[in-house]
Short mmCIF file of C-alpha atoms and ligand atoms in Angstrom, two decimals:
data_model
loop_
_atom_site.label_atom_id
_atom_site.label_comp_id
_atom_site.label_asym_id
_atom_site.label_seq_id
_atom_site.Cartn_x
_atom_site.Cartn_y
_atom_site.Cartn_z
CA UNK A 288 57.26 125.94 108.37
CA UNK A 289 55.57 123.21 106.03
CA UNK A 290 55.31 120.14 107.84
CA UNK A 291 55.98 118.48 103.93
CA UNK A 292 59.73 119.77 104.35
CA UNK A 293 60.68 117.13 106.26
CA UNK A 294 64.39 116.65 107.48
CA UNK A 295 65.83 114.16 104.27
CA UNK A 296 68.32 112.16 106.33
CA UNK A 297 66.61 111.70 109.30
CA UNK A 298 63.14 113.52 109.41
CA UNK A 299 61.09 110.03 108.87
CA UNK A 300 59.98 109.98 112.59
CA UNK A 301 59.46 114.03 112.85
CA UNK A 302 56.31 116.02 111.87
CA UNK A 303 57.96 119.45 112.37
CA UNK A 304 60.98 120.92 110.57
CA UNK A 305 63.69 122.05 113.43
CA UNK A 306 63.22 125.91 114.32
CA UNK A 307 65.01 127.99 112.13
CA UNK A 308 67.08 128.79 115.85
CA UNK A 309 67.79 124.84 116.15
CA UNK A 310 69.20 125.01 112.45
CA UNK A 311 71.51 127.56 113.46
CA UNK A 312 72.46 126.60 116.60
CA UNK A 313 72.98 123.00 115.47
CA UNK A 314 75.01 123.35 112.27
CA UNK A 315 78.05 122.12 112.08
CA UNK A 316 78.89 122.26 108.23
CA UNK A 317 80.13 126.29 108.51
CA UNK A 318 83.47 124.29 110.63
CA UNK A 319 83.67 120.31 109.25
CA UNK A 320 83.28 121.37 105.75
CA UNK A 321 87.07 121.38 105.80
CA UNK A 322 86.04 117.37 106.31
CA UNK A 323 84.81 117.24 102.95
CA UNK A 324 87.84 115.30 101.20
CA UNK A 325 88.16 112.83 103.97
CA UNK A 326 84.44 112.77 104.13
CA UNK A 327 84.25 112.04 100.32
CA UNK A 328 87.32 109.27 100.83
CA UNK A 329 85.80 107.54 103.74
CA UNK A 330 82.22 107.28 101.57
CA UNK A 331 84.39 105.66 98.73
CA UNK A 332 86.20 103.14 101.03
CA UNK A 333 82.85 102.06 102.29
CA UNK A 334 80.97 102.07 99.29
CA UNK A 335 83.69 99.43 97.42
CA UNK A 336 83.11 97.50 100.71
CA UNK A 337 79.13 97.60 100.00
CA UNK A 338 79.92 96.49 96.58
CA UNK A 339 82.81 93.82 97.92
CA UNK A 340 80.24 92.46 100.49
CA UNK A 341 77.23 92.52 97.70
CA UNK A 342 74.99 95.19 99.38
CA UNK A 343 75.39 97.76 96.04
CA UNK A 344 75.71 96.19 92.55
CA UNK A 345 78.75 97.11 90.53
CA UNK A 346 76.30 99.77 88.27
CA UNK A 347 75.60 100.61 91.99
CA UNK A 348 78.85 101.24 92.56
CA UNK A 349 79.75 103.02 89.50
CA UNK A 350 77.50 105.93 90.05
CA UNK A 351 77.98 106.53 93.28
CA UNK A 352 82.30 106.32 92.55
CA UNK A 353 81.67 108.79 89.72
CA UNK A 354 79.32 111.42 91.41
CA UNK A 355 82.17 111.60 94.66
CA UNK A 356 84.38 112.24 91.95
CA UNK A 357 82.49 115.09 90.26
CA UNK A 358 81.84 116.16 94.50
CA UNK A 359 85.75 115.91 94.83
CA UNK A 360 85.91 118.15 91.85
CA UNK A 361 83.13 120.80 93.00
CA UNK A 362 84.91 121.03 96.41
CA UNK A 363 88.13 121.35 94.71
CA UNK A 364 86.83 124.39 92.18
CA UNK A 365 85.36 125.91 95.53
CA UNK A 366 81.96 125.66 93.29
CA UNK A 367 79.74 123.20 95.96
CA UNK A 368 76.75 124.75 97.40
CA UNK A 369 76.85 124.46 101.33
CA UNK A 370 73.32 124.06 103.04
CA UNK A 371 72.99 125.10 106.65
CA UNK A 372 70.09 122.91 107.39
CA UNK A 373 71.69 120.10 106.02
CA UNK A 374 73.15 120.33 109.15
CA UNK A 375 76.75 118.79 108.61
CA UNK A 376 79.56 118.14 106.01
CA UNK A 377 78.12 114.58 105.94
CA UNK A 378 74.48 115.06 105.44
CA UNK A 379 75.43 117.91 102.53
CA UNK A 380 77.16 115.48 100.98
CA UNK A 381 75.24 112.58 101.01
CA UNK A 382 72.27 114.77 99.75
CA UNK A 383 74.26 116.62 97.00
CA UNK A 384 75.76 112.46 96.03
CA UNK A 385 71.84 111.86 95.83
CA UNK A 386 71.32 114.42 93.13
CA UNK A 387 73.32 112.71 91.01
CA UNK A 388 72.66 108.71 91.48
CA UNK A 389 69.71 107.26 93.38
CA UNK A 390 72.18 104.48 94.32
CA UNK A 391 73.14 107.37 96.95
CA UNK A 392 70.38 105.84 99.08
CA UNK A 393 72.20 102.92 99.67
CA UNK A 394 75.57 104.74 100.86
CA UNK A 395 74.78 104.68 104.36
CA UNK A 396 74.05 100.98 104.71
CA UNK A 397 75.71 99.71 107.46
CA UNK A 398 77.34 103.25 108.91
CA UNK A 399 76.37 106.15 111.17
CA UNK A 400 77.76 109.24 111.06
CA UNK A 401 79.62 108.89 114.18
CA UNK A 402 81.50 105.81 112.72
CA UNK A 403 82.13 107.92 109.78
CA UNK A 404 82.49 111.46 111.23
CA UNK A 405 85.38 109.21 113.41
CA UNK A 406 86.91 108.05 110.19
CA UNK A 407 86.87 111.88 109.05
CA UNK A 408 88.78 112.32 111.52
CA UNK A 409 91.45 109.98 111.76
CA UNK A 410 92.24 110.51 108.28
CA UNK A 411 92.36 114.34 108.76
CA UNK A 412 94.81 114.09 111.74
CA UNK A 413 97.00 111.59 109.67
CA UNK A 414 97.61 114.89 107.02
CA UNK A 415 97.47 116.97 109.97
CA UNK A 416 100.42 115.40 111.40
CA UNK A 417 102.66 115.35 108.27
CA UNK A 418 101.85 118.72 107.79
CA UNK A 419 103.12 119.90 111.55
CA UNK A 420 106.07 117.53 110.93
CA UNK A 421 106.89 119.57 107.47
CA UNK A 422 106.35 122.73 109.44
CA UNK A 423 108.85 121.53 112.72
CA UNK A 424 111.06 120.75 109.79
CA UNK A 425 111.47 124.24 108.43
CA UNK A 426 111.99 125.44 111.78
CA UNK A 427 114.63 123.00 112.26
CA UNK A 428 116.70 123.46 109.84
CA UNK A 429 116.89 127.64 109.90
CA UNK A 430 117.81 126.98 113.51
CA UNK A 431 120.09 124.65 112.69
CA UNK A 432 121.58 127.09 109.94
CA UNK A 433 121.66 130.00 112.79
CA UNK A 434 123.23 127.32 115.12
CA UNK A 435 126.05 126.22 112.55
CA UNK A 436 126.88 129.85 111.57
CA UNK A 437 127.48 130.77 115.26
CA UNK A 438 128.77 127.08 116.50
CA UNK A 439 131.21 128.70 118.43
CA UNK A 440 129.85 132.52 119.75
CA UNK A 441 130.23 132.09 123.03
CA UNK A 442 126.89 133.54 125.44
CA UNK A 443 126.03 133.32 128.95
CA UNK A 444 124.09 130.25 129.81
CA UNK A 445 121.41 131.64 132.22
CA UNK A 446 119.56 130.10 135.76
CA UNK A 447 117.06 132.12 137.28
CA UNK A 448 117.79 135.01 134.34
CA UNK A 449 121.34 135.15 136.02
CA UNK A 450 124.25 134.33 134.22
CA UNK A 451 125.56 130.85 135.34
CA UNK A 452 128.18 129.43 132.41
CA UNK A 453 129.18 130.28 129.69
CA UNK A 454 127.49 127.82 126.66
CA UNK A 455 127.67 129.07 122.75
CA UNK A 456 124.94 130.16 120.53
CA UNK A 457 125.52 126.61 118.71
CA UNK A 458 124.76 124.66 121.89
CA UNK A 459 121.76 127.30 122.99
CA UNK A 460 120.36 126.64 119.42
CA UNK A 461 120.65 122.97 119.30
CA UNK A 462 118.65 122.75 122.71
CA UNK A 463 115.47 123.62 120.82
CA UNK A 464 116.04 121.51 118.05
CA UNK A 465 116.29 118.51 120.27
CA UNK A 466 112.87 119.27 121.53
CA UNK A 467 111.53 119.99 118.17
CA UNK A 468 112.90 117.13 117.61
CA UNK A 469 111.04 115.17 120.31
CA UNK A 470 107.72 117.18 118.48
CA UNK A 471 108.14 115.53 115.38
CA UNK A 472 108.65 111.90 116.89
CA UNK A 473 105.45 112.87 119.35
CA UNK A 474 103.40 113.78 115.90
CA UNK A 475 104.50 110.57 114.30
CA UNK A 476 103.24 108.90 117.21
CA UNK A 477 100.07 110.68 117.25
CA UNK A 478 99.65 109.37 113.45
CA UNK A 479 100.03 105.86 113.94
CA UNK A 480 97.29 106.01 116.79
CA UNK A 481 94.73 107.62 114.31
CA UNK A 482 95.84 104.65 111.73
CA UNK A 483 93.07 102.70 112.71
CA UNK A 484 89.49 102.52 110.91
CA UNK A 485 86.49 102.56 113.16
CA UNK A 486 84.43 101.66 109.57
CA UNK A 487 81.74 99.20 111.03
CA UNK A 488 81.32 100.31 114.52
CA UNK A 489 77.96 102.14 113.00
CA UNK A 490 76.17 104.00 115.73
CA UNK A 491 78.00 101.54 118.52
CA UNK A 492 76.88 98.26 118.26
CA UNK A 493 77.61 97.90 114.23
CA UNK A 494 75.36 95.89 112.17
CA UNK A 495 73.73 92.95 111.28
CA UNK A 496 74.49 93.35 107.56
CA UNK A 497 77.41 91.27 106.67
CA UNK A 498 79.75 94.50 106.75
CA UNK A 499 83.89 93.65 105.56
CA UNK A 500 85.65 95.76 108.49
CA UNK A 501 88.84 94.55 107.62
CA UNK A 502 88.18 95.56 103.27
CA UNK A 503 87.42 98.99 104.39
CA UNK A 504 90.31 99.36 106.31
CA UNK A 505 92.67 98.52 103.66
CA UNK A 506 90.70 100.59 100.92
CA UNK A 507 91.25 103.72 103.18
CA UNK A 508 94.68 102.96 103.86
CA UNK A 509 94.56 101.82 107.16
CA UNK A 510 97.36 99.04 107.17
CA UNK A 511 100.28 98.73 109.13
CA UNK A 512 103.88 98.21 107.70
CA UNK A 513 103.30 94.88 105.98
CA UNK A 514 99.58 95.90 104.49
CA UNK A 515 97.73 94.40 107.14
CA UNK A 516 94.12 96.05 108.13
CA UNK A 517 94.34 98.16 111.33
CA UNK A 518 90.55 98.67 112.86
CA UNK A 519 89.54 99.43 116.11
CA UNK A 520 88.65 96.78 118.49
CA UNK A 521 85.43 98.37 120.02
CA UNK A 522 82.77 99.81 118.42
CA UNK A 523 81.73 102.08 121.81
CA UNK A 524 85.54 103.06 122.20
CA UNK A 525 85.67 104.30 118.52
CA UNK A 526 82.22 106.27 118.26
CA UNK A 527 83.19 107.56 121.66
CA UNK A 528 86.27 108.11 122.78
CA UNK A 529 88.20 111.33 121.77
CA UNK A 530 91.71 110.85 123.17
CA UNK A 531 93.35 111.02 120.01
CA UNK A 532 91.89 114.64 119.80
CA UNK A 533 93.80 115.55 123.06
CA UNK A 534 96.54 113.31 121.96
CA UNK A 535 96.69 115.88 119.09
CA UNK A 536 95.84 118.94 120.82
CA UNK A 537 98.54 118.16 123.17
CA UNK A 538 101.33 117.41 120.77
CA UNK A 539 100.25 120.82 119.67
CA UNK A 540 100.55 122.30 122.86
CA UNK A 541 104.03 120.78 123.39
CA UNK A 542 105.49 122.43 120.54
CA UNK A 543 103.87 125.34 121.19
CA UNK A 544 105.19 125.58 124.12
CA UNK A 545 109.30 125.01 122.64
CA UNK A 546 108.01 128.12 120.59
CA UNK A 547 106.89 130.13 123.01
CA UNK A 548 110.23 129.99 124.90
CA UNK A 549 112.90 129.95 121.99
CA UNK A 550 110.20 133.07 121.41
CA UNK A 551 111.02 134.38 124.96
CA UNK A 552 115.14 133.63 124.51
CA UNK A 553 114.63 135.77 121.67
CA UNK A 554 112.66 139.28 122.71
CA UNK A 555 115.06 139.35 125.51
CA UNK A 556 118.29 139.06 123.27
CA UNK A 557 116.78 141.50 120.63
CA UNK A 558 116.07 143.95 123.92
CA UNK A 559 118.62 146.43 124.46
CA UNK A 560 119.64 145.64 127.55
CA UNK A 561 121.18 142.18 126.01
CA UNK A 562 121.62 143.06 122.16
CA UNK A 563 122.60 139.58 121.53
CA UNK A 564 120.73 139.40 118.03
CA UNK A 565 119.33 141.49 115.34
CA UNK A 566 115.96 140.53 113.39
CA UNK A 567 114.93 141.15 110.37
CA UNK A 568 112.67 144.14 109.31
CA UNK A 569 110.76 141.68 107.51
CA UNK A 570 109.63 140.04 110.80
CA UNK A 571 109.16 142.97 113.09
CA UNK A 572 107.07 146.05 113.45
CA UNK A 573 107.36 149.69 114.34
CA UNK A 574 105.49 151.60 116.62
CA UNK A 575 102.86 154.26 115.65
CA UNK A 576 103.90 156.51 117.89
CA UNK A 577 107.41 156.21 118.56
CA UNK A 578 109.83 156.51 115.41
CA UNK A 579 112.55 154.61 116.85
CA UNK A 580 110.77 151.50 117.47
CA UNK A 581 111.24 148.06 116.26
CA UNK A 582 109.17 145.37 117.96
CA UNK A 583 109.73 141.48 117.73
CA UNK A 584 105.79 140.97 117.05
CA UNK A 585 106.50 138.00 115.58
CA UNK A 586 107.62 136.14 118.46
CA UNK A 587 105.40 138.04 120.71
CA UNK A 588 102.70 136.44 118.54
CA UNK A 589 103.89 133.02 118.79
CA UNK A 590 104.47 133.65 122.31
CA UNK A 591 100.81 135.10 122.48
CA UNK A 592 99.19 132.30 120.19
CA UNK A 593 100.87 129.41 122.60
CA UNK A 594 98.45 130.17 125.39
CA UNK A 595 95.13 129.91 122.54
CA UNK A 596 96.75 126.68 121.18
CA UNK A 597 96.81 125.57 125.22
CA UNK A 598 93.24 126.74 125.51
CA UNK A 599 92.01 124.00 123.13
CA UNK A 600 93.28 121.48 125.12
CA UNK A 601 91.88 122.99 128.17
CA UNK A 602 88.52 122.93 126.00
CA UNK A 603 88.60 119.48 124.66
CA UNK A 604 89.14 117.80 128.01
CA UNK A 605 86.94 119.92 129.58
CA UNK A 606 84.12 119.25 126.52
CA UNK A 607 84.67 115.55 126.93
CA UNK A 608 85.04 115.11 130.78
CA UNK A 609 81.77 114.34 132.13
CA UNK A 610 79.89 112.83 128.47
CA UNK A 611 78.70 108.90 129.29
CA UNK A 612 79.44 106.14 126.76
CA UNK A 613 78.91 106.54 123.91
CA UNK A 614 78.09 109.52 121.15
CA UNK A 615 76.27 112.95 122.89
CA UNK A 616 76.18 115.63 120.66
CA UNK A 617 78.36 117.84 122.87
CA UNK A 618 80.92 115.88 120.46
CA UNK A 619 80.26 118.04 117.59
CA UNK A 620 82.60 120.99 119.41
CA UNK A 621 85.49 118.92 119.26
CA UNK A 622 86.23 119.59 115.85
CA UNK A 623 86.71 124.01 116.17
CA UNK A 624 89.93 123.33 118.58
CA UNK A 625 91.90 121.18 116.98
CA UNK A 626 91.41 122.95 113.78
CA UNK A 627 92.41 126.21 115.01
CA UNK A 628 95.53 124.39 116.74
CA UNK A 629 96.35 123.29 113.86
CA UNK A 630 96.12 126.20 111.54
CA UNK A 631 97.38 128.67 114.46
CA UNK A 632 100.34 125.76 114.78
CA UNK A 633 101.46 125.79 111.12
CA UNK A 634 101.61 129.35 111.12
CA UNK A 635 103.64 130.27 114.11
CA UNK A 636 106.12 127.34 113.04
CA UNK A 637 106.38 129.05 109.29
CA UNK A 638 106.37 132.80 110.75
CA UNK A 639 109.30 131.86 113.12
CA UNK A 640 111.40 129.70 110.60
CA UNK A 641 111.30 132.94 108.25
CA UNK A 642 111.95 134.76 111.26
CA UNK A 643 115.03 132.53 112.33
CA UNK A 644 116.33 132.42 108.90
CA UNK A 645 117.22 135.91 108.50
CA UNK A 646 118.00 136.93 111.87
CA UNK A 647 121.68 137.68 112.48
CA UNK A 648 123.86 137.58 116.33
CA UNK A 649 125.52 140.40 117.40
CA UNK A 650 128.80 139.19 117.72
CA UNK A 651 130.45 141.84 120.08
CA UNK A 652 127.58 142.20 122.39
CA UNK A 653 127.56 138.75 123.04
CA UNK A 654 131.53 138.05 123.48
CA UNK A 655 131.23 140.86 126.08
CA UNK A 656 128.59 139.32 127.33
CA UNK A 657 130.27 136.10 127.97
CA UNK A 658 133.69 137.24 129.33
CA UNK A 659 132.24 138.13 132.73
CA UNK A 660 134.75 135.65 134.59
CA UNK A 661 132.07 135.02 137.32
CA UNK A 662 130.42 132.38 134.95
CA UNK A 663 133.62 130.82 135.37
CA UNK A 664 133.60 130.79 138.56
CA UNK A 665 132.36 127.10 139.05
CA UNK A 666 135.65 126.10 136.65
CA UNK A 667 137.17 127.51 139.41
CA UNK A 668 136.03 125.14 142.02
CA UNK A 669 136.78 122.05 139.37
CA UNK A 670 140.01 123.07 139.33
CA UNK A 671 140.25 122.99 143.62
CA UNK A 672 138.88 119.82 142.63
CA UNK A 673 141.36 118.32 140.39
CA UNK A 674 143.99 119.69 142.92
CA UNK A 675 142.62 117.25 146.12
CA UNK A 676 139.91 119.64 147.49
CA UNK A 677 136.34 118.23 148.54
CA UNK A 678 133.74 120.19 145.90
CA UNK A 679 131.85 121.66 148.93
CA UNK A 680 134.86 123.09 150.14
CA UNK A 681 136.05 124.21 146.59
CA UNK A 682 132.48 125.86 146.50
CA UNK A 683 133.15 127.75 149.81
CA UNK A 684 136.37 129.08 148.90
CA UNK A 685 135.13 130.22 145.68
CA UNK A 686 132.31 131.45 146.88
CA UNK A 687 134.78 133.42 149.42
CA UNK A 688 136.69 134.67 146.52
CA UNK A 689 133.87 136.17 144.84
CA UNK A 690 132.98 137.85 147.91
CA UNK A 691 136.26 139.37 148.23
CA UNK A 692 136.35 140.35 144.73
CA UNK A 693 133.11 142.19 145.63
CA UNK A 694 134.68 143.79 148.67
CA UNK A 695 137.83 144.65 146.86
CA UNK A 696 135.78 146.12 143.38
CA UNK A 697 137.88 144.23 141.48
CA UNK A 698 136.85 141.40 139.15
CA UNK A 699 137.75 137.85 140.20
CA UNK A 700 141.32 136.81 137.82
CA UNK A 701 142.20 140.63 139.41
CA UNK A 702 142.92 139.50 142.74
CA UNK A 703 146.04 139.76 144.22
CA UNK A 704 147.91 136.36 144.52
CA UNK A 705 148.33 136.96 148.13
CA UNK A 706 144.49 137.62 148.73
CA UNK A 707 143.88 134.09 146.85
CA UNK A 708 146.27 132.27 149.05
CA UNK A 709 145.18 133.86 152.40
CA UNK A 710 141.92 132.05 151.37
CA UNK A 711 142.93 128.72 149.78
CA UNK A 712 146.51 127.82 149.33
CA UNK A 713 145.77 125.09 146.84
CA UNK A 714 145.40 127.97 144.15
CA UNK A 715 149.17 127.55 142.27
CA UNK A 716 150.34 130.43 139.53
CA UNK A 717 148.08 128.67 136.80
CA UNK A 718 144.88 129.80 138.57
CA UNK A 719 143.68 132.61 135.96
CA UNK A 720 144.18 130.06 133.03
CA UNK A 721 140.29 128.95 134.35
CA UNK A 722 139.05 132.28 132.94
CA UNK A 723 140.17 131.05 129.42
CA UNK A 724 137.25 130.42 127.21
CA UNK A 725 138.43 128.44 125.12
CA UNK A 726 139.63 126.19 127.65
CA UNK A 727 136.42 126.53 129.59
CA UNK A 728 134.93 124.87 126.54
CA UNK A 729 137.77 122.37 125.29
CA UNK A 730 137.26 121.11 128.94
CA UNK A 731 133.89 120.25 128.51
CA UNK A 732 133.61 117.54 125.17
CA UNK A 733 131.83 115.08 126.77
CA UNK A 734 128.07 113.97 125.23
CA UNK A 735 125.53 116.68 126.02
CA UNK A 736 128.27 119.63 126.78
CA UNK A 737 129.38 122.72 125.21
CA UNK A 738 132.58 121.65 123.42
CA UNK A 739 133.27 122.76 120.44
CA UNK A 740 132.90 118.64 118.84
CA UNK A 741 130.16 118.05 120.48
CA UNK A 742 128.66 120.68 119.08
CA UNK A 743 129.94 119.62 115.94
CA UNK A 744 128.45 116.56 115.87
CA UNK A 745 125.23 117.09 116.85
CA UNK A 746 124.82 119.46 114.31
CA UNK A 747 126.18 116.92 111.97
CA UNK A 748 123.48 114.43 113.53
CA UNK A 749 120.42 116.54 112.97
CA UNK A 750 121.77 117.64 109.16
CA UNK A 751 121.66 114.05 108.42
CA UNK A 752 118.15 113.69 109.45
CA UNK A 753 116.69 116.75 108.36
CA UNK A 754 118.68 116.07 104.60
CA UNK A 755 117.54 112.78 104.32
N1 LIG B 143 78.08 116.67 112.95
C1 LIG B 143 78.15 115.58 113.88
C2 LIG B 143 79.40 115.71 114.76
O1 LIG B 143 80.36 116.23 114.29
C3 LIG B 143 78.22 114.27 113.20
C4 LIG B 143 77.83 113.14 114.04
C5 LIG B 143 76.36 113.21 114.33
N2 LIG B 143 75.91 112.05 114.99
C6 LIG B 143 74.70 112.01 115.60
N3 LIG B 143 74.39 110.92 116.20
N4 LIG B 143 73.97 113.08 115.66
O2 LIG B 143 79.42 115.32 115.89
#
C-alpha cells in the first residue's frame, strides 16, 4: 500500500495505511450510516456555534450550511457514495463536506467524534422513541377495538393455565393495554433522558477554544419545556457512559415482552383445544405438508423475535461491563443492537396490530368455556362470607363441596340440597344464584375488577388518550 495514501482524518502521525483486514474489520459506516441525518444535523448545530463563537466566518459558514444541505439531499436520493475506509458515517461525511468547501477543515474545531457520535445518538433515540410510541399506539387502539367489541364475552380467567374466575374478553384485553400503556410512558421517559447535548465534551476533557455549549444545545433542539439549553454535566460521563442505550434496549425489551405474552394468550386461544378466537388468513400460514393447517406465525414470530430483542440487552451490558472511563473502541458495537431492537420492535408492534385488528372471538366456544361453575366457586365462599362465616372456613367447606361434587359426578349447583347442608348449613335456597354470571360480574364494579362499568370506563379512559 503507498505510504502517500495516508488516512485523511487522522493519518498525520501514521506512515502506513491500515491493512486492508483492519479496514474491514474496523468499519463501522456499513451499520451508522443510518446516522447520517443526525450526523449531518449535529455538524450544522455545531458549525452555527463555530460561527456564533467566531471560530468560522459567516462565508465560512455559508459553505459549509449549503454543502450539508446538498449531503442531506444525496442521502435523501440514496445517491451518496459510501467509503469503507473512511471508516465511519462521520469521517465519510466530513470528507465528502470537504469536496465541496475547504471551510470543511474547520468543522471539527472543538469536537471529537465521540462527543459527536454521542450527539448522533441522542438525537436518533429521540425519533426512535416517537416512532415506538406511534407503533404501541396502533397496537393500542386495535386492542382496544377487539376489547370494546367483546366488553362483555365472558372467558375463564386462568392461574397456573387452570381456570380460576371468570373475567371477560374486555377486561383480558384491557390488561395489555395498561402495560402498553406503561411502554409508551417508559419511551417518553427514555426521550427526555437522551434530551441532553454532550456538544463540547470533545474527546473528554473539551477544549480550550472558547466553545458555546449552551448555543449548540439550543440549535439542536435540546431545550427543556420553557427553551432552556439541556447539556450534560460531564464531559467523561457523556463520551462514556452508555446507559441510555440499555435504558433503550430495555424499554424495548419490556414491550417486547407484553408482546410476547398477549402473543402466547393468543396461540393458545386460536388452538383447538380452546377455540376462543379466529385470525385472519392474512396473518397466518399453512403448512406445506398438511392441508388443513393454519398456523398463528405471526405471533409465534413476535413471540420468537422477543427473545433477539432481549439478546441486545444481554449484549449491550455485557459490551459495556468491564470498559474503563472513558471512550474504548469496543463502543462502536453498541450501535448494531439497538438498531435491530428497534427495527425488529416496530415491526412486531405493526404485524400484531394488523393481526389484532382483524381477528374475530368465537363467541360460543368461549361462553362454554366460561360457564364451568367451578370458577365460581370462590363466589361461593363470599357468599359463606356475607352470611357470618370466617373465609378460611368458607374455603374449607367449599373446597368440601367440590370434592363431593367430584365424588358424586355431578357438577357443583347439581348437588342435592341435603348434601349442601350436611356440609355447611349456612347455605339457604338462594345458594345456586352464585353460579349467575351476570351477577358474578355486577358483584364485582369496584376499580380494577371485571364489572361490566368498570370495564366501561376504562375503555372510555384509554379512547380519550389514544383520540387525543
Ligand atoms: N465509529 C466510532 C464509534 O461508533 C466513532 C467514534 C470513534 N472515536 C474514536 N475515538 N475512535 O464508536
Amino acid at each position: 500500500m503507498s505510504k502517500e495514501k495516508k488516512q485523511v482524518t487522522w493519518g498525520g502521525r501514521f506512515s502506513e495505511q491500515p491493512d486492508a483486514l483492519m479496514q474491514v474489520f474496523g468499519e463501522s459506516v456499513s451499520f451508522d450510516m443510518r446516522l447520517a441525518p443526525y450526523d449531518l444535523k449535529g455538524s450544522l448545530g455545531h458549525a452555527s456555534m463555530l460561527a456564533h463563537v467566531g471560530l468560522l466566518t459567516k462565508e465560512e459558514y455559508n459553505a459549509i450550511e449549503k454543502g450539508i444541505h446538498e449531503l442531506f439531499e444525496e442521502i435523501k436520493k440514496d445517491s451518496f457514495s459510501w467509503k469503507l475506509e473512511l471508516e465511519d458515517v462521520h469521517m465519510n461525511l466530513e470528507q465528502a463536506l470537504r469536496a465541496k468547501t475547504e471551510a470543511a477543515d474547520k468543522l471539527h474545531t472543538g469536537r471529537s467524534r465521540n462527543d459527536q457520535v454521542a450527539t448522533d445518538m441522542r438525537l436518533f433515540f429521540k425519533d426512535a422513541c416517537l416512532q415506538v410510541k406511534t407503533g404501541l399506539e396502533g397496537v393500542m387502539l386495535s386492542m382496544l377495538d377487539l376489547a370494546k367489541r367483546y366488553a362483555s364475552l365472558p372467558i375463564p380467567g386462568y392461574t397456573h393455565l387452570q381456570r380460576a374466575q371468570p373475567v371477560t374478553v374486555g377486561h383480558h384485553l384491557l390488561a395489555y393495554i395498561e402495560g402498553f400503556g406503561r411502554d409508551h410512558e417508559r419511551f417518553s421517559h427514555v426521550a427526555d433522558h437522551a434530551n441532553v447535548c454532550p456538544l463540547g465534551s470533545g474527546a473528554i476533557a473539551g477544549s480550550t477554544l472558547p466553545l458555546d455549549r449552551e448555543f449548540a444545545a439550543k440549535a439542536l433542539g435540546f431545550v427543556d419545556e420553557d427553551g432552556n439549553p439541556r447539556i450534560t454535566p460531564n464531559g467523561m460521563d457523556a463520551v462514556a457512559d452508555r446507559d441510555l442505550f440499555i435504558e433503550f434496549a430495555s424499554a424495548c425489551s419490556t414491550s417486547a415482552l407484553h408482546l410476547s405474552r398477549l402473543a402466547e394468550d393468543l396461540i393458545l386461544w386460536n388452538s383447538t383445544e380452546f377455540g376462543f378466537v379466529e385470525l385472519p388468513d392474512s396473518f397466518t400460514t399453512g403448512s406445506s405438508l398438511m392441508p388443513q393447517k393454519k398456523n398463528p406465525d405471526s405471533f409465534e414470530l413476535i413471540r420468537g423475535k422477543t427473545g433477539r430483542i432481549i439478546g441486545n440487552l444481554t449484549n449491550l451490558m455485557v459490551t459495556i461491563k468491564g470498559l474503563p472511563l472513558t471512550y474504548n473502541r469496543d463502543l462502536q458495537e453498541d450501535k448494531p443492537p439497538v438498531f435491530d431492537s428497534l427495527d425488529q420492535l416496530s415491526q412486531c408492534l405493526a404485524v400484531a396490530s394488523g393481526c389484532i385488528a382483524s381477528a374475530n372471538f368465537k363467541e360460543d366456544k368461549c361462553r362454554a368455556a366460561a360457564s364451568d361453575p367451578l370458577l365460581l366457586a370462590t363466589d361461593l365462599a363470599d357468599y359463606l362470607v356475607e352470611a357470618g362465616v370466617a373465609f378460611r372456613q368458607a374455603h374449607h367447606v367449599v373446597g368440601s363441596l367440590v370434592a363431593l361434587s367430584e365424588e358424586k359426578k355431578v357438577s357443583l349447583p347439581d348437588l342435592s340440597d341435603d348434601d349442601v347442608l350436611g356440609i355447611c348449613d349456612k347455605l339457604k335456597d338462594d345458594w345456586r344464584e352464585v353460579f349467575d354470571l351476570d351477577r358474578a360480574f355486577a358483584k364485582r364494579e369496584k376499580p380494577g375488577m371485571p364489572g361490566p362499568n368498570q370495564i366501561a370506563s376504562r375503555i372510555q379512559f384509554w379512547e380519550n388518550i389514544l383520540q387525543a
